[in-house]
Amino acid sequence: MIDSILGNPTAATSAALVFGLLVGSFINVVILRLPRRLEWQWKQDSREMLGITDTYDPAPPGIVIESSHCPHCGHKLAAWENIPLISFLALGGKCRSCKARISWQYPFVELLTGVLFAACIWRFGTGVEGGLALVFTGLLVAMSGIDLRTTWLPDNLTQPLLWIGLLASLITVYVDPVSSILGAAAGYLSLWSVYKLFKLVTGKEGMGYGDFKLLAALGAWCGIKAILPILLISSLVGAIIGSAWLLMKGKDRSTQIPFGPYLAIAGWIQFISGADLLGTYLRWVAPG
């Protein structure tokens, strides 16, 4: 049965959609719990360094073991309340116990991950390319969600993304090792240079180090030729979406907006489009 699904592009794409919905449910847990776990660990490390041992600070819920629960009343979700998309619709978007509204983040992340997973399998197939594309996509969705909520891009996610991309280049899954290494270096140094120049001129920090690391990881997966298109696309997407968000929220331009999600969007577009987008770009900047 598995062989028949994998051998049928339509069936494989549909299976990837369902699998993405399930993974999206887990990504929601990562988005909500990983920052709290990291912050708790940082405090623990600081107390240990300072010799502070009399502070009671229980660990927040783990990412894998602890069951899901309502953030408002603590109601532990039954299995049927944890089915991606279906449970949200069945419950009318409310907690079964306290009737508090369930955030639209949950179904949105599930659906987004499902659609992106389906696109990856449709584009790359069910082999190594398709499998690694799912890993790439899942990490980008998780990082984007965390950055939107906290303005953090945790090393726990950016570094694995970077190293997986570099290791994949050893067997030239997407790009060769030279292009991957140069892409990682160019990605990091390009934004680092902008950061240093901006800080030198204004005395302010325009972005965080997580942005450098994310672009380095994207360079490792997509190669050095993709760095400039990714920067251009992310700037365009950021200008459109960021301006719309500021307008809807009534915020001014001094409001801090995370850049990671725009880098992730641009990187995924470049990754999934492959040579087509890059070829179009090169023909546009260097016609003939």
XYZ file of C-alpha atoms in Angstrom:
288
model
C 0.000 0.000 0.000
C 2.824 2.378 0.918
C 4.579 1.620 -2.374
C 1.417 2.354 -4.316
C 0.999 5.699 -2.558
C 4.616 6.700 -3.095
C 4.421 5.678 -6.742
C 1.334 7.789 -7.409
C 2.094 11.548 -7.453
C -1.481 12.527 -6.577
C -1.701 10.037 -3.720
C 1.757 11.015 -2.439
C 0.868 14.702 -2.482
C -2.393 14.007 -0.626
C -0.547 11.903 1.948
C 1.956 14.727 2.421
C -0.934 17.117 3.060
C -2.320 14.890 5.822
C 1.146 14.311 7.267
C 1.739 18.061 7.225
C -1.438 18.654 9.221
C -0.140 16.281 11.900
C 3.313 17.833 11.909
C 1.726 21.277 12.033
C -0.012 20.295 15.259
C 3.371 19.429 16.767
C 4.908 22.638 15.392
C 2.274 24.578 17.319
C 3.569 22.938 20.492
C 7.143 23.871 19.563
C 6.157 27.480 18.856
C 4.435 27.844 22.215
C 6.679 25.789 24.483
C 10.230 26.032 23.163
C 10.718 29.742 24.024
C 9.441 29.131 27.556
C 11.748 26.131 27.958
C 14.721 28.120 26.695
C 13.990 31.081 28.967
C 13.645 28.765 31.956
C 16.939 27.051 31.099
C 18.720 30.399 30.745
C 17.500 31.396 34.217
C 18.613 28.061 35.625
C 22.067 28.466 34.111
C 22.330 32.023 35.434
C 21.349 30.959 38.951
C 23.860 28.138 38.870
C 26.601 30.524 37.746
C 25.708 33.016 40.497
C 25.337 30.321 43.145
C 21.626 30.992 43.710
C 20.031 27.740 44.863
C 17.007 28.729 46.983
C 14.663 29.872 44.175
C 11.634 27.712 43.387
C 11.054 27.773 39.656
C 9.399 24.619 38.287
C 10.110 23.713 34.692
C 7.454 24.643 32.111
C 5.787 21.848 30.127
C 8.091 19.811 27.914
C 7.705 19.711 24.167
C 7.144 15.986 23.683
C 6.010 14.256 26.883
C 3.412 16.562 28.474
C -0.055 16.351 26.931
C -1.741 19.354 25.339
C -4.054 21.445 27.483
C -6.138 24.601 27.354
C -3.916 27.618 28.165
C -6.853 29.302 29.925
C -8.240 26.624 32.271
C -5.671 23.826 32.043
C -8.170 21.307 30.662
C -6.218 18.354 29.239
C -7.289 17.639 25.695
C -8.738 14.257 24.852
C -7.491 12.484 21.742
C -10.499 13.556 19.682
C -9.889 17.201 20.708
C -6.388 17.082 19.248
C -7.158 16.155 15.628
C -5.688 18.810 13.323
C -8.313 21.199 11.863
C -11.197 18.787 12.535
C -11.155 19.297 16.303
C -11.059 23.081 15.921
C -14.117 22.985 13.674
C -15.946 20.423 15.816
C -15.418 22.505 18.951
C -16.480 25.706 17.219
C -13.113 27.276 17.969
C -13.719 27.115 21.737
C -12.401 25.084 24.657
C -14.826 22.283 25.564
C -14.357 23.005 29.282
C -14.167 26.780 29.780
C -15.495 27.924 26.365
C -12.533 30.266 25.892
C -11.643 31.072 22.300
C -8.967 28.875 20.720
C -6.329 30.906 18.928
C -6.510 30.849 15.133
C -2.788 30.138 15.226
C -3.496 26.431 15.738
C -5.526 25.700 12.592
C -3.517 28.193 10.537
C -0.152 26.566 11.311
C -1.621 23.099 10.741
C -3.127 24.041 7.373
C -0.060 26.010 6.293
C 2.266 23.113 7.103
C -0.003 20.669 5.290
C -0.146 22.789 2.136
C 3.617 23.434 2.136
C 4.381 19.740 2.673
C 2.123 18.847 -0.245
C 3.918 21.418 -2.412
C 7.301 19.942 -1.452
C 6.317 16.406 -2.456
C 4.674 17.669 -5.646
C 7.898 19.526 -6.503
C 10.584 17.067 -5.367
C 8.866 13.685 -5.193
C 9.089 11.096 -2.444
C 12.844 10.465 -2.473
C 15.634 12.061 -0.480
C 14.969 15.481 -2.014
C 11.328 15.408 -0.956
C 12.076 14.091 2.537
C 14.682 16.733 3.279
C 12.376 19.394 1.832
C 9.830 18.483 4.515
C 12.480 18.942 7.220
C 13.488 22.284 5.715
C 9.878 23.460 5.573
C 8.924 22.297 9.058
C 11.869 24.110 10.639
C 11.064 27.319 8.743
C 7.431 27.252 9.891
C 8.476 26.687 13.510
C 11.080 29.459 13.427
C 8.676 31.904 11.796
C 6.015 31.256 14.420
C 8.467 31.724 17.280
C 9.922 34.891 15.781
C 6.466 36.393 15.281
C 5.557 35.709 18.908
C 8.847 36.504 20.629
C 11.251 38.128 18.090
C 13.610 35.180 18.772
C 15.167 32.822 16.273
C 16.528 30.085 18.569
C 19.894 28.470 17.855
C 18.135 25.165 18.622
C 16.436 25.506 15.221
C 18.720 27.695 13.083
C 21.841 25.619 13.717
C 20.291 22.230 12.832
C 18.869 23.813 9.670
C 22.340 25.084 8.741
C 24.121 21.789 9.389
C 21.534 19.655 7.614
C 21.870 21.904 4.565
C 25.662 21.637 4.616
C 25.586 17.856 5.048
C 23.021 17.472 2.245
C 25.410 19.286 -0.068
C 28.005 16.520 0.407
C 25.876 14.302 -1.810
C 24.648 17.298 -3.842
C 20.983 16.859 -2.990
C 20.207 20.453 -3.993
C 23.522 22.280 -4.441
C 27.171 21.244 -4.430
C 29.381 21.641 -1.319
C 31.247 24.717 -2.603
C 28.033 26.602 -3.370
C 26.540 25.513 -0.031
C 29.526 26.633 2.046
C 29.868 29.918 0.185
C 26.107 30.456 0.449
C 26.219 29.964 4.220
C 29.142 32.361 4.589
C 27.643 34.975 2.266
C 24.265 34.732 3.968
C 25.701 35.352 7.419
C 28.181 38.055 6.438
C 25.726 40.019 4.281
C 23.255 40.674 7.084
C 26.027 40.975 9.676
C 27.545 43.775 7.588
C 24.195 45.559 7.326
C 23.719 45.183 11.087
C 27.161 46.635 11.876
C 26.758 49.531 9.437
C 23.286 50.385 10.749
C 24.517 50.286 14.338
C 27.526 52.442 13.459
C 25.353 55.083 11.787
C 22.341 55.104 14.148
C 23.661 53.593 17.368
C 20.732 51.139 17.287
C 20.435 47.443 16.514
C 18.368 46.968 13.359
C 18.134 43.169 13.573
C 19.218 40.212 15.666
C 21.923 37.610 15.196
C 19.242 34.999 14.556
C 18.530 36.669 11.214
C 22.182 36.226 10.175
C 22.077 32.563 11.147
C 18.806 31.948 9.328
C 20.099 33.478 6.093
C 23.293 31.435 6.474
C 21.158 28.299 6.735
C 19.149 29.297 3.665
C 22.411 29.844 1.803
C 23.554 26.345 2.782
C 20.384 24.831 1.296
C 19.973 27.056 -1.777
C 23.552 28.004 -2.651
C 25.395 31.296 -2.962
C 23.534 32.404 -6.117
C 20.290 32.425 -4.146
C 21.392 34.929 -1.474
C 20.630 38.092 -3.447
C 17.206 36.886 -4.702
C 16.299 35.840 -1.131
C 17.243 39.269 0.196
C 15.274 41.017 -2.545
C 12.171 38.850 -2.085
C 12.274 39.108 1.719
C 12.606 42.891 1.537
C 9.655 43.114 -0.850
C 7.490 40.756 1.206
C 8.499 42.529 4.415
C 7.649 45.940 2.996
C 4.190 44.808 1.849
C 3.161 42.656 4.813
C 4.934 44.782 7.417
C 3.348 48.005 6.199
C -0.090 46.395 6.118
C 0.383 45.067 9.655
C 1.504 48.459 10.988
C -1.503 50.092 9.322
C -3.985 47.587 10.751
C -2.480 47.839 14.242
C -2.165 51.610 14.129
C 1.578 51.404 14.833
C 4.294 53.752 13.593
C 7.414 52.796 11.644
C 9.542 52.695 14.804
C 7.721 49.515 15.905
C 9.984 46.476 15.915
C 8.985 43.892 13.295
C 10.640 40.455 13.145
C 12.476 39.888 9.866
C 12.829 36.105 10.229
C 9.407 35.185 8.781
C 10.102 37.246 5.644
C 13.475 35.567 5.205
C 11.748 32.205 5.658
C 9.096 33.035 3.044
C 11.708 34.223 0.560
C 13.977 31.253 1.260
C 11.152 28.761 0.781
C 10.064 30.415 -2.476
C 13.626 30.309 -3.774
C 14.074 26.726 -2.566
C 10.877 25.384 -4.101
C 11.226 27.285 -7.393
C 14.774 26.045 -7.930
C 16.575 27.286 -11.008
C 13.399 28.751 -12.565
C 13.238 31.821 -10.335
C 17.006 32.299 -10.385
C 17.061 31.999 -14.184
C 14.302 34.598 -14.505
C 16.182 36.915 -12.165
C 19.458 36.529 -14.075
C 17.713 37.158 -17.414
C 16.147 40.293 -15.943
C 19.379 41.779 -14.537
C 21.555 40.568 -17.430
C 19.395 40.298 -20.558
C 20.945 38.624 -23.555
